Amino acid sequence: MSDEPQTQIQHVQPPPPPQTAGSPELTKSLELTKSLELTKSPGRTASASADSSDPRTGVWLTRLLVVGLVLAALNLRPAITSLGALLEEVRDGLHMSGSVAGVLTSVPPFCFAVFGFAAPRLARRFGPGAVVCAGMVAITAGLLIRPFAGDTVGFLAASAVALMGIAVSNVLMPVIVKRYFPDRVGTMTGLYSMALALGTAVAAAATVPMTEALGGSWRTGLGVWAVLAALAVLPWLGLVRDRSAAASPSPSPSDAAQGPASAPARTRTRAPASRLRLGRSRTAWALACFFGLQATGAYITMGWMPQIYRDAGISAGTAGLLLAVTMVMGVPLAFVIPRTAARMKNQGPIVIALGICGLSAFAGLYLAPAEGAWVWAVLLGISNCSFPLALTMIGMRSRTGAGVVRLSAFAQSTGYLISIPGPLLVGVLYQHTGGPELPIALMATFLLPQMVAGVVAGRDRTIEDEARMGD
């Protein structure tokens, strides 16, 4: 302390208190103590850390979150792949043309784009747990109503309800992982990616056998997946009241390591992220195009690949199994590809390798669709693992947690908008040509710009670097 304050104290009869609440030293001490208490369990939320005196609360919350993430991820694709397995029966039952079926297979990316933009705002207002819970309820309702629709319009509307729930949950999964598991982002991302691929594959493989076992009606075969969606609602009910994530942006792993004690520093580093013009970033646009083109291929595959196999003379059940093989390839590769990509400064070689697998698969489907069907299914499954690669690159192309959230919303929402025409074009081609040759050629063509965009997105650059360089 300086001499001047000591002189003033001597003129005052009562001795000064040890340190008042307004004392700068005590304020810093209290802030540091509170910060340390909040970071004792980095996987817990701010509201949960208020009960840090009871370690059982943190264990219970962590287990609930893990179960909730897995069940939610399992439900993010069955509404789509179950329809792909029974698309011919649905078209006949509702008297759909090929063009209308193309519209139907374009609904998922459209909903993902529209409702994906709204997901961050809803999460800030209501909390991500509440939004995901509402998403699971919407999936359940849509899957229950859809089979009983009497016409195409009702079927599309019910599908849109389910897809709305999938869209908001899809966007918020990475946000929830970053918020609740800042020190285990890679592990938890791999876990829910694996569960997502597993749910996709199981729905593709099991829909036709379940339909036959339950009486042969496509309505029952589609509606049974509402049971799995209803189960996913339960764990998220325990997280509805947690709105802590709505109050603050998701921390990056480096922020979590520094802890809340460095909050002022994090605020300074996040501030530029809010002023980033992602529309002027080549990396952001490359990621959006890469994400959109891989989503185009994925939704064409999920919606039309069983039909392509059936047109080649393969039975409906086997066609569903082939789609399941394609989807299940994402289970092991969801762990391998992100970890490999994270060790590389440039992810372009992985993009090229995945693209070559896809081109080989489409060449095989064009020349010998039935003879080498299982080989083409495996190669196509490897190529479709561009999805976890895209998520990994999104996390690597920004320096801050706030930047990752903005880049993720931009890349996913813009990418899903880009992916909308693809399935529709396939439906139109099917309607006018009556065969799978041109749709297969179109799918192969989409891979070429996807590879170019992926190479650009895979460069060792960040959106913050581009903002400083005026790129």
Short mmCIF file of C-alpha atoms in Angstrom, two decimals:
data_model
loop_
_atom_site.label_atom_id
_atom_site.label_comp_id
_atom_site.label_asym_id
_atom_site.label_seq_id
_atom_site.Cartn_x
_atom_site.Cartn_y
_atom_site.Cartn_z
CA MET A 1 0.00 0.00 0.00
CA SER A 2 1.19 3.59 -0.65
CA ASP A 3 2.13 6.11 2.06
CA GLU A 4 -0.83 8.34 1.38
CA PRO A 5 -3.49 5.79 2.41
CA GLN A 6 -1.50 4.95 5.56
CA THR A 7 -1.46 8.63 6.57
CA GLN A 8 -5.21 8.85 6.16
CA ILE A 9 -5.71 5.80 8.34
CA GLN A 10 -3.74 7.34 11.20
CA HIS A 11 -6.18 10.24 11.37
CA VAL A 12 -9.10 7.85 11.76
CA GLN A 13 -9.64 6.55 15.30
CA PRO A 14 -11.24 3.18 14.55
CA PRO A 15 -8.75 0.75 13.02
CA PRO A 16 -9.52 -0.30 9.48
CA PRO A 17 -11.37 -3.56 9.04
CA PRO A 18 -9.27 -6.49 7.74
CA GLN A 19 -10.69 -6.22 4.19
CA THR A 20 -14.10 -5.06 3.19
CA ALA A 21 -16.29 -6.36 0.44
CA GLY A 22 -15.17 -3.42 -1.66
CA SER A 23 -11.51 -4.19 -1.22
CA PRO A 24 -9.84 -4.96 -4.56
CA GLU A 25 -7.69 -7.66 -2.97
CA LEU A 26 -10.68 -9.42 -1.42
CA THR A 27 -12.72 -9.08 -4.60
CA LYS A 28 -9.97 -10.75 -6.62
CA SER A 29 -9.63 -13.45 -3.98
CA LEU A 30 -13.35 -14.18 -3.96
CA GLU A 31 -13.48 -14.27 -7.75
CA LEU A 32 -10.55 -16.64 -7.90
CA THR A 33 -12.06 -18.90 -5.24
CA LYS A 34 -15.39 -18.98 -7.05
CA SER A 35 -13.65 -19.70 -10.36
CA LEU A 36 -11.73 -22.58 -8.85
CA GLU A 37 -14.92 -24.03 -7.42
CA LEU A 38 -16.62 -23.78 -10.81
CA THR A 39 -13.78 -25.60 -12.56
CA LYS A 40 -13.38 -28.52 -10.16
CA SER A 41 -15.57 -30.61 -12.46
CA PRO A 42 -15.16 -29.28 -16.03
CA GLY A 43 -17.80 -31.60 -17.45
CA ARG A 44 -20.55 -30.10 -15.29
CA THR A 45 -22.72 -27.11 -16.05
CA ALA A 46 -22.73 -23.83 -14.20
CA SER A 47 -25.99 -24.68 -12.48
CA ALA A 48 -24.79 -28.13 -11.52
CA SER A 49 -21.59 -26.71 -10.07
CA ALA A 50 -23.67 -24.76 -7.60
CA ASP A 51 -24.26 -28.10 -5.91
CA SER A 52 -20.59 -29.05 -5.99
CA SER A 53 -20.76 -29.95 -2.32
CA ASP A 54 -22.56 -33.14 -3.36
CA PRO A 55 -20.36 -35.08 -5.81
CA ARG A 56 -23.24 -37.44 -6.53
CA THR A 57 -24.99 -34.62 -8.42
CA GLY A 58 -22.11 -34.34 -10.87
CA VAL A 59 -21.95 -38.10 -11.42
CA TRP A 60 -25.71 -38.30 -11.94
CA LEU A 61 -25.67 -35.38 -14.38
CA THR A 62 -22.76 -36.79 -16.37
CA ARG A 63 -24.41 -40.19 -16.72
CA LEU A 64 -27.72 -38.61 -17.69
CA LEU A 65 -26.00 -36.51 -20.35
CA VAL A 66 -24.15 -39.49 -21.82
CA VAL A 67 -27.37 -41.54 -22.01
CA GLY A 68 -29.23 -38.57 -23.45
CA LEU A 69 -26.59 -37.90 -26.10
CA VAL A 70 -26.50 -41.53 -27.21
CA LEU A 71 -30.30 -41.89 -27.38
CA ALA A 72 -30.68 -38.57 -29.18
CA ALA A 73 -28.00 -39.49 -31.72
CA LEU A 74 -29.66 -42.85 -32.35
CA ASN A 75 -32.81 -40.97 -33.42
CA LEU A 76 -31.22 -38.44 -35.79
CA ARG A 77 -31.49 -40.60 -38.92
CA PRO A 78 -34.07 -43.47 -38.63
CA ALA A 79 -36.86 -41.18 -39.88
CA ILE A 80 -34.87 -40.87 -43.12
CA THR A 81 -33.31 -44.29 -43.66
CA SER A 82 -36.46 -46.20 -42.69
CA LEU A 83 -38.30 -44.29 -45.41
CA GLY A 84 -35.56 -45.06 -47.93
CA ALA A 85 -35.95 -48.79 -47.29
CA LEU A 86 -39.70 -48.60 -47.97
CA LEU A 87 -39.74 -45.79 -50.52
CA GLU A 88 -41.25 -47.94 -53.28
CA GLU A 89 -44.10 -49.11 -51.01
CA VAL A 90 -44.75 -45.54 -49.81
CA ARG A 91 -44.80 -44.24 -53.39
CA ASP A 92 -47.30 -46.92 -54.42
CA GLY A 93 -49.43 -46.46 -51.30
CA LEU A 94 -49.66 -42.68 -51.65
CA HIS A 95 -49.55 -42.65 -55.48
CA MET A 96 -46.40 -40.52 -55.61
CA SER A 97 -44.60 -39.70 -58.83
CA GLY A 98 -40.82 -39.83 -59.03
CA SER A 99 -40.61 -36.04 -58.87
CA VAL A 100 -42.73 -35.91 -55.70
CA ALA A 101 -40.57 -38.63 -54.17
CA GLY A 102 -37.58 -36.45 -55.02
CA VAL A 103 -39.23 -33.61 -53.12
CA LEU A 104 -39.75 -35.97 -50.19
CA THR A 105 -36.07 -36.89 -50.10
CA SER A 106 -35.17 -33.18 -50.30
CA VAL A 107 -37.23 -32.33 -47.21
CA PRO A 108 -34.53 -33.41 -44.69
CA PRO A 109 -31.82 -30.96 -45.85
CA PHE A 110 -34.43 -28.21 -46.28
CA CYS A 111 -35.63 -28.63 -42.69
CA PHE A 112 -32.05 -28.89 -41.44
CA ALA A 113 -31.18 -25.60 -43.13
CA VAL A 114 -34.27 -23.65 -42.04
CA PHE A 115 -34.52 -24.89 -38.47
CA GLY A 116 -30.74 -25.14 -38.08
CA PHE A 117 -30.54 -21.35 -38.29
CA ALA A 118 -33.06 -21.08 -35.44
CA ALA A 119 -31.42 -23.62 -33.13
CA PRO A 120 -28.74 -21.33 -31.58
CA ARG A 121 -31.30 -18.62 -30.85
CA LEU A 122 -33.69 -21.12 -29.27
CA ALA A 123 -30.84 -22.54 -27.18
CA ARG A 124 -29.90 -19.08 -25.89
CA ARG A 125 -33.48 -18.41 -24.84
CA PHE A 126 -34.59 -21.77 -23.44
CA GLY A 127 -31.35 -23.69 -22.89
CA PRO A 128 -29.98 -26.44 -25.16
CA GLY A 129 -31.33 -29.25 -22.97
CA ALA A 130 -34.89 -27.97 -23.29
CA VAL A 131 -34.56 -27.52 -27.06
CA VAL A 132 -33.18 -31.03 -27.58
CA CYS A 133 -35.96 -32.42 -25.40
CA ALA A 134 -38.53 -30.60 -27.53
CA GLY A 135 -36.75 -31.95 -30.60
CA MET A 136 -37.13 -35.53 -29.38
CA VAL A 137 -40.84 -34.88 -28.72
CA ALA A 138 -41.23 -33.53 -32.26
CA ILE A 139 -39.51 -36.60 -33.72
CA THR A 140 -41.83 -38.87 -31.74
CA ALA A 141 -44.93 -36.97 -32.84
CA GLY A 142 -43.90 -36.84 -36.49
CA LEU A 143 -43.09 -40.55 -36.64
CA LEU A 144 -46.40 -41.41 -34.99
CA ILE A 145 -48.51 -39.23 -37.27
CA ARG A 146 -46.72 -39.85 -40.58
CA PRO A 147 -47.83 -43.47 -41.20
CA PHE A 148 -51.49 -42.53 -40.82
CA ALA A 149 -51.40 -39.68 -43.34
CA GLY A 150 -53.97 -40.26 -46.05
CA ASP A 151 -52.24 -38.29 -48.78
CA THR A 152 -48.87 -36.97 -49.86
CA VAL A 153 -49.36 -33.52 -48.29
CA GLY A 154 -50.10 -34.98 -44.87
CA PHE A 155 -47.16 -37.36 -45.16
CA LEU A 156 -44.83 -34.48 -46.05
CA ALA A 157 -46.17 -32.34 -43.18
CA ALA A 158 -45.70 -35.08 -40.60
CA SER A 159 -42.24 -35.81 -41.96
CA ALA A 160 -41.40 -32.11 -41.62
CA VAL A 161 -42.39 -32.18 -37.92
CA ALA A 162 -40.02 -35.06 -37.25
CA LEU A 163 -37.28 -33.47 -39.32
CA MET A 164 -37.69 -30.18 -37.46
CA GLY A 165 -36.86 -32.01 -34.25
CA ILE A 166 -33.92 -33.71 -35.92
CA ALA A 167 -32.65 -30.38 -37.28
CA VAL A 168 -32.44 -28.51 -33.97
CA SER A 169 -30.98 -31.52 -32.19
CA ASN A 170 -28.48 -32.06 -34.98
CA VAL A 171 -27.11 -28.53 -34.68
CA LEU A 172 -27.06 -28.52 -30.87
CA MET A 173 -25.24 -31.82 -30.36
CA PRO A 174 -21.78 -30.26 -30.86
CA VAL A 175 -22.78 -27.27 -28.72
CA ILE A 176 -23.89 -29.53 -25.86
CA VAL A 177 -20.71 -31.57 -26.08
CA LYS A 178 -18.57 -28.44 -25.91
CA ARG A 179 -20.62 -27.04 -23.04
CA TYR A 180 -20.84 -30.06 -20.77
CA PHE A 181 -17.68 -31.95 -21.78
CA PRO A 182 -15.09 -29.27 -22.64
CA ASP A 183 -12.24 -31.58 -21.69
CA ARG A 184 -13.60 -34.59 -23.62
CA VAL A 185 -14.81 -33.06 -26.87
CA GLY A 186 -13.12 -35.63 -29.11
CA THR A 187 -14.33 -38.62 -27.13
CA MET A 188 -17.91 -37.42 -26.81
CA THR A 189 -18.09 -36.30 -30.45
CA GLY A 190 -16.90 -39.76 -31.48
CA LEU A 191 -19.47 -41.37 -29.17
CA TYR A 192 -22.49 -39.53 -30.54
CA SER A 193 -21.19 -39.80 -34.12
CA MET A 194 -20.91 -43.56 -33.64
CA ALA A 195 -24.43 -43.71 -32.16
CA LEU A 196 -25.73 -41.64 -35.08
CA ALA A 197 -24.16 -44.03 -37.60
CA LEU A 198 -25.47 -47.02 -35.66
CA GLY A 199 -29.03 -45.68 -35.61
CA THR A 200 -28.80 -44.96 -39.33
CA ALA A 201 -27.59 -48.47 -40.12
CA VAL A 202 -30.04 -50.29 -37.84
CA ALA A 203 -33.01 -48.43 -39.31
CA ALA A 204 -31.86 -49.26 -42.84
CA ALA A 205 -31.33 -52.95 -42.06
CA ALA A 206 -34.23 -53.64 -39.72
CA THR A 207 -37.12 -51.70 -41.28
CA VAL A 208 -38.02 -54.23 -43.97
CA PRO A 209 -37.77 -57.35 -41.69
CA MET A 210 -39.77 -55.59 -38.97
CA THR A 211 -42.37 -54.55 -41.51
CA GLU A 212 -42.76 -58.15 -42.66
CA ALA A 213 -42.86 -59.43 -39.06
CA LEU A 214 -45.55 -56.90 -38.11
CA GLY A 215 -47.92 -57.79 -40.93
CA GLY A 216 -46.33 -56.31 -44.04
CA SER A 217 -47.80 -52.81 -43.86
CA TRP A 218 -45.34 -50.02 -44.62
CA ARG A 219 -47.29 -47.80 -42.23
CA THR A 220 -46.46 -50.06 -39.29
CA GLY A 221 -42.85 -50.41 -40.44
CA LEU A 222 -42.38 -46.64 -40.38
CA GLY A 223 -44.39 -45.95 -37.23
CA VAL A 224 -42.51 -48.41 -35.01
CA TRP A 225 -39.52 -46.07 -34.90
CA ALA A 226 -41.55 -43.65 -32.78
CA VAL A 227 -40.93 -46.00 -29.82
CA LEU A 228 -37.18 -45.36 -29.95
CA ALA A 229 -37.79 -41.62 -30.22
CA ALA A 230 -40.08 -41.68 -27.18
CA LEU A 231 -37.35 -43.36 -25.13
CA ALA A 232 -34.98 -40.54 -26.05
CA VAL A 233 -37.30 -37.95 -24.50
CA LEU A 234 -36.88 -39.34 -20.98
CA PRO A 235 -33.25 -38.41 -20.13
CA TRP A 236 -33.66 -34.90 -21.54
CA LEU A 237 -36.58 -34.20 -19.22
CA GLY A 238 -34.03 -34.00 -16.42
CA LEU A 239 -32.13 -31.28 -18.30
CA VAL A 240 -35.05 -29.07 -19.31
CA ARG A 241 -34.58 -26.70 -16.38
CA ASP A 242 -30.87 -26.20 -17.01
CA ARG A 243 -30.55 -22.89 -18.83
CA SER A 244 -26.96 -22.15 -17.91
CA ALA A 245 -25.75 -22.67 -21.45
CA ALA A 246 -28.22 -20.06 -22.60
CA ALA A 247 -26.44 -17.46 -20.55
CA SER A 248 -22.94 -17.91 -21.89
CA PRO A 249 -21.31 -19.12 -25.06
CA SER A 250 -19.86 -22.55 -25.26
CA PRO A 251 -16.25 -22.64 -24.12
CA SER A 252 -13.55 -24.03 -26.28
CA PRO A 253 -11.32 -26.80 -24.90
CA SER A 254 -8.54 -24.28 -24.41
CA ASP A 255 -10.90 -22.02 -22.49
CA ALA A 256 -11.86 -24.92 -20.27
CA ALA A 257 -8.24 -25.63 -19.52
CA GLN A 258 -7.69 -21.99 -18.51
CA GLY A 259 -10.81 -21.94 -16.36
CA PRO A 260 -13.24 -19.13 -15.52
CA ALA A 261 -10.46 -17.24 -13.76
CA SER A 262 -9.36 -16.16 -17.23
CA ALA A 263 -12.86 -15.02 -18.18
CA PRO A 264 -11.80 -11.42 -18.92
CA ALA A 265 -9.13 -12.71 -21.29
CA ARG A 266 -11.64 -15.04 -22.96
CA THR A 267 -14.04 -12.13 -23.37
CA ARG A 268 -11.34 -10.19 -25.16
CA THR A 269 -10.58 -13.10 -27.50
CA ARG A 270 -14.25 -13.79 -28.19
CA ALA A 271 -15.12 -10.24 -29.02
CA PRO A 272 -13.47 -10.33 -32.47
CA ALA A 273 -15.37 -13.58 -33.23
CA SER A 274 -18.67 -11.74 -32.97
CA ARG A 275 -17.44 -9.29 -35.63
CA LEU A 276 -16.17 -11.91 -38.06
CA ARG A 277 -17.72 -11.67 -41.51
CA LEU A 278 -17.98 -15.34 -42.39
CA GLY A 279 -19.52 -14.50 -45.74
CA ARG A 280 -16.14 -13.02 -46.74
CA SER A 281 -14.12 -16.01 -45.57
CA ARG A 282 -12.94 -18.45 -48.24
CA THR A 283 -12.46 -21.13 -45.61
CA ALA A 284 -16.01 -20.67 -44.27
CA TRP A 285 -17.49 -20.92 -47.77
CA ALA A 286 -15.29 -23.89 -48.63
CA LEU A 287 -16.47 -25.66 -45.48
CA ALA A 288 -20.10 -24.83 -46.28
CA CYS A 289 -19.73 -26.20 -49.83
CA PHE A 290 -17.90 -29.31 -48.62
CA PHE A 291 -20.53 -29.91 -45.95
CA GLY A 292 -23.37 -29.29 -48.40
CA LEU A 293 -22.03 -31.58 -51.12
CA GLN A 294 -21.30 -34.41 -48.69
CA ALA A 295 -24.81 -33.97 -47.29
CA THR A 296 -26.14 -34.13 -50.85
CA GLY A 297 -24.46 -37.48 -51.36
CA ALA A 298 -25.57 -38.75 -47.97
CA TYR A 299 -29.25 -37.95 -48.44
CA ILE A 300 -29.32 -39.25 -51.99
CA THR A 301 -27.73 -42.44 -50.66
CA MET A 302 -30.20 -42.79 -47.78
CA GLY A 303 -33.22 -41.93 -49.91
CA TRP A 304 -32.44 -43.59 -53.23
CA MET A 305 -29.71 -46.21 -52.89
CA PRO A 306 -32.10 -49.03 -51.86
CA GLN A 307 -34.19 -48.23 -54.94
CA ILE A 308 -31.08 -48.36 -57.14
CA TYR A 309 -30.25 -51.79 -55.74
CA ARG A 310 -33.81 -52.98 -56.27
CA ASP A 311 -33.75 -51.76 -59.86
CA ALA A 312 -30.68 -53.96 -60.33
CA GLY A 313 -32.74 -57.01 -59.33
CA ILE A 314 -31.79 -57.16 -55.65
CA SER A 315 -34.57 -57.94 -53.16
CA ALA A 316 -35.94 -55.28 -50.83
CA GLY A 317 -34.51 -56.94 -47.72
CA THR A 318 -31.04 -57.27 -49.22
CA ALA A 319 -31.19 -53.69 -50.50
CA GLY A 320 -31.87 -52.55 -46.94
CA LEU A 321 -28.92 -54.58 -45.69
CA LEU A 322 -26.66 -53.04 -48.33
CA LEU A 323 -27.68 -49.57 -47.19
CA ALA A 324 -27.03 -50.67 -43.60
CA VAL A 325 -23.50 -51.75 -44.58
CA THR A 326 -22.92 -48.32 -46.10
CA MET A 327 -24.18 -46.58 -42.98
CA VAL A 328 -22.45 -48.84 -40.46
CA MET A 329 -19.05 -47.99 -41.93
CA GLY A 330 -19.42 -44.71 -40.08
CA VAL A 331 -19.33 -46.46 -36.70
CA PRO A 332 -15.61 -47.31 -36.55
CA LEU A 333 -14.51 -44.53 -38.89
CA ALA A 334 -16.23 -41.90 -36.74
CA PHE A 335 -13.39 -42.45 -34.28
CA VAL A 336 -10.55 -43.04 -36.72
CA ILE A 337 -11.04 -40.17 -39.16
CA PRO A 338 -11.44 -37.27 -36.68
CA ARG A 339 -8.40 -38.37 -34.67
CA THR A 340 -6.30 -38.78 -37.78
CA ALA A 341 -7.46 -35.45 -39.19
CA ALA A 342 -6.71 -33.65 -35.92
CA ARG A 343 -3.07 -34.75 -36.13
CA MET A 344 -2.67 -33.31 -39.64
CA LYS A 345 -2.18 -29.66 -40.46
CA ASN A 346 -3.83 -30.14 -43.85
CA GLN A 347 -6.79 -32.48 -44.22
CA GLY A 348 -6.79 -32.37 -48.03
CA PRO A 349 -5.28 -35.88 -48.46
CA ILE A 350 -8.15 -37.41 -46.44
CA VAL A 351 -10.67 -35.54 -48.59
CA ILE A 352 -9.05 -36.92 -51.75
CA ALA A 353 -8.92 -40.48 -50.41
CA LEU A 354 -12.62 -40.43 -49.45
CA GLY A 355 -13.54 -38.96 -52.81
CA ILE A 356 -11.67 -41.68 -54.70
CA CYS A 357 -13.58 -44.33 -52.73
CA GLY A 358 -16.86 -42.68 -53.70
CA LEU A 359 -15.94 -42.42 -57.39
CA SER A 360 -14.94 -46.10 -57.40
CA ALA A 361 -18.25 -47.06 -55.81
CA PHE A 362 -20.31 -45.14 -58.37
CA ALA A 363 -18.29 -46.56 -61.24
CA GLY A 364 -19.03 -50.04 -59.91
CA LEU A 365 -22.72 -49.27 -59.45
CA TYR A 366 -22.91 -48.02 -63.03
CA LEU A 367 -21.09 -50.98 -64.60
CA ALA A 368 -22.03 -53.93 -62.36
CA PRO A 369 -24.56 -52.89 -59.69
CA ALA A 370 -25.63 -56.39 -58.63
CA GLU A 371 -22.42 -58.36 -59.08
CA GLY A 372 -20.27 -56.22 -56.79
CA ALA A 373 -23.03 -54.71 -54.66
CA TRP A 374 -21.38 -55.49 -51.31
CA VAL A 375 -18.05 -54.00 -52.40
CA TRP A 376 -19.75 -50.85 -53.69
CA ALA A 377 -21.67 -50.55 -50.41
CA VAL A 378 -18.42 -50.65 -48.39
CA LEU A 379 -16.67 -48.11 -50.63
CA LEU A 380 -19.70 -45.81 -50.55
CA GLY A 381 -19.77 -46.11 -46.74
CA ILE A 382 -16.13 -45.03 -46.54
CA SER A 383 -16.83 -42.09 -48.84
CA ASN A 384 -19.81 -41.01 -46.73
CA CYS A 385 -17.49 -40.56 -43.73
CA SER A 386 -16.87 -37.06 -45.03
CA PHE A 387 -19.47 -36.04 -42.41
CA PRO A 388 -17.26 -36.57 -39.30
CA LEU A 389 -14.35 -35.11 -41.26
CA ALA A 390 -16.40 -31.97 -41.94
CA LEU A 391 -17.29 -31.64 -38.25
CA THR A 392 -13.63 -32.04 -37.31
CA MET A 393 -12.50 -29.37 -39.76
CA ILE A 394 -15.15 -26.98 -38.44
CA GLY A 395 -13.60 -27.34 -34.99
CA MET A 396 -10.09 -26.78 -36.36
CA ARG A 397 -10.78 -23.71 -38.51
CA SER A 398 -11.42 -21.32 -35.61
CA ARG A 399 -9.33 -20.36 -32.60
CA THR A 400 -12.17 -19.76 -30.14
CA GLY A 401 -15.27 -21.56 -28.90
CA ALA A 402 -17.47 -18.66 -30.04
CA GLY A 403 -15.89 -18.80 -33.48
CA VAL A 404 -16.52 -22.54 -33.73
CA VAL A 405 -20.20 -22.07 -32.85
CA ARG A 406 -20.62 -19.36 -35.51
CA LEU A 407 -18.68 -21.33 -38.11
CA SER A 408 -20.66 -24.49 -37.33
CA ALA A 409 -23.99 -22.70 -37.73
CA PHE A 410 -22.84 -21.06 -40.97
CA ALA A 411 -21.33 -24.18 -42.52
CA GLN A 412 -24.17 -26.52 -41.56
CA SER A 413 -27.10 -24.25 -42.38
CA THR A 414 -25.60 -22.98 -45.64
CA GLY A 415 -24.45 -26.50 -46.50
CA TYR A 416 -27.90 -27.98 -46.02
CA LEU A 417 -29.34 -25.27 -48.29
CA ILE A 418 -26.79 -26.28 -50.93
CA SER A 419 -27.80 -29.93 -50.57
CA ILE A 420 -31.53 -29.43 -51.22
CA PRO A 421 -31.56 -29.71 -55.05
CA GLY A 422 -29.58 -32.97 -55.22
CA PRO A 423 -32.23 -35.50 -54.11
CA LEU A 424 -34.85 -33.57 -56.09
CA LEU A 425 -32.77 -33.83 -59.26
CA VAL A 426 -32.37 -37.57 -58.73
CA GLY A 427 -36.16 -37.93 -58.46
CA VAL A 428 -36.68 -35.93 -61.67
CA LEU A 429 -34.11 -38.07 -63.50
CA TYR A 430 -35.80 -41.23 -62.26
CA GLN A 431 -39.16 -39.90 -63.42
CA HIS A 432 -37.97 -39.12 -66.96
CA THR A 433 -35.45 -41.90 -67.59
CA GLY A 434 -36.94 -44.79 -65.61
CA GLY A 435 -33.50 -46.12 -64.67
CA PRO A 436 -30.64 -45.47 -62.26
CA GLU A 437 -27.84 -44.75 -64.76
CA LEU A 438 -28.18 -40.95 -64.90
CA PRO A 439 -28.80 -40.61 -61.13
CA ILE A 440 -25.58 -42.58 -60.50
CA ALA A 441 -23.67 -40.36 -62.95
CA LEU A 442 -25.06 -37.27 -61.20
CA MET A 443 -23.96 -38.56 -57.79
CA ALA A 444 -20.44 -39.16 -59.11
CA THR A 445 -20.39 -35.66 -60.59
CA PHE A 446 -21.21 -34.10 -57.22
CA LEU A 447 -18.07 -35.69 -55.76
CA LEU A 448 -15.71 -33.64 -57.94
CA PRO A 449 -16.57 -30.17 -56.55
CA GLN A 450 -16.83 -31.76 -53.11
CA MET A 451 -13.19 -32.82 -53.34
CA VAL A 452 -12.12 -29.36 -54.48
CA ALA A 453 -14.02 -27.63 -51.67
CA GLY A 454 -12.65 -30.09 -49.12
CA VAL A 455 -9.07 -29.45 -50.17
CA VAL A 456 -9.58 -25.69 -49.79
CA ALA A 457 -11.33 -26.14 -46.43
CA GLY A 458 -8.57 -28.45 -45.23
CA ARG A 459 -5.84 -25.81 -45.45
CA ASP A 460 -4.07 -24.88 -42.22
CA ARG A 461 -5.90 -21.59 -41.77
CA THR A 462 -8.50 -20.13 -39.40
CA ILE A 463 -11.34 -17.74 -39.99
CA GLU A 464 -9.66 -15.29 -37.59
CA ASP A 465 -6.50 -15.33 -39.73
CA GLU A 466 -8.54 -14.53 -42.81
CA ALA A 467 -10.33 -11.71 -41.00
CA ARG A 468 -6.96 -10.11 -40.16
CA MET A 469 -5.65 -10.57 -43.71
CA GLY A 470 -8.88 -9.25 -45.22
CA ASP A 471 -9.24 -12.52 -47.15
#
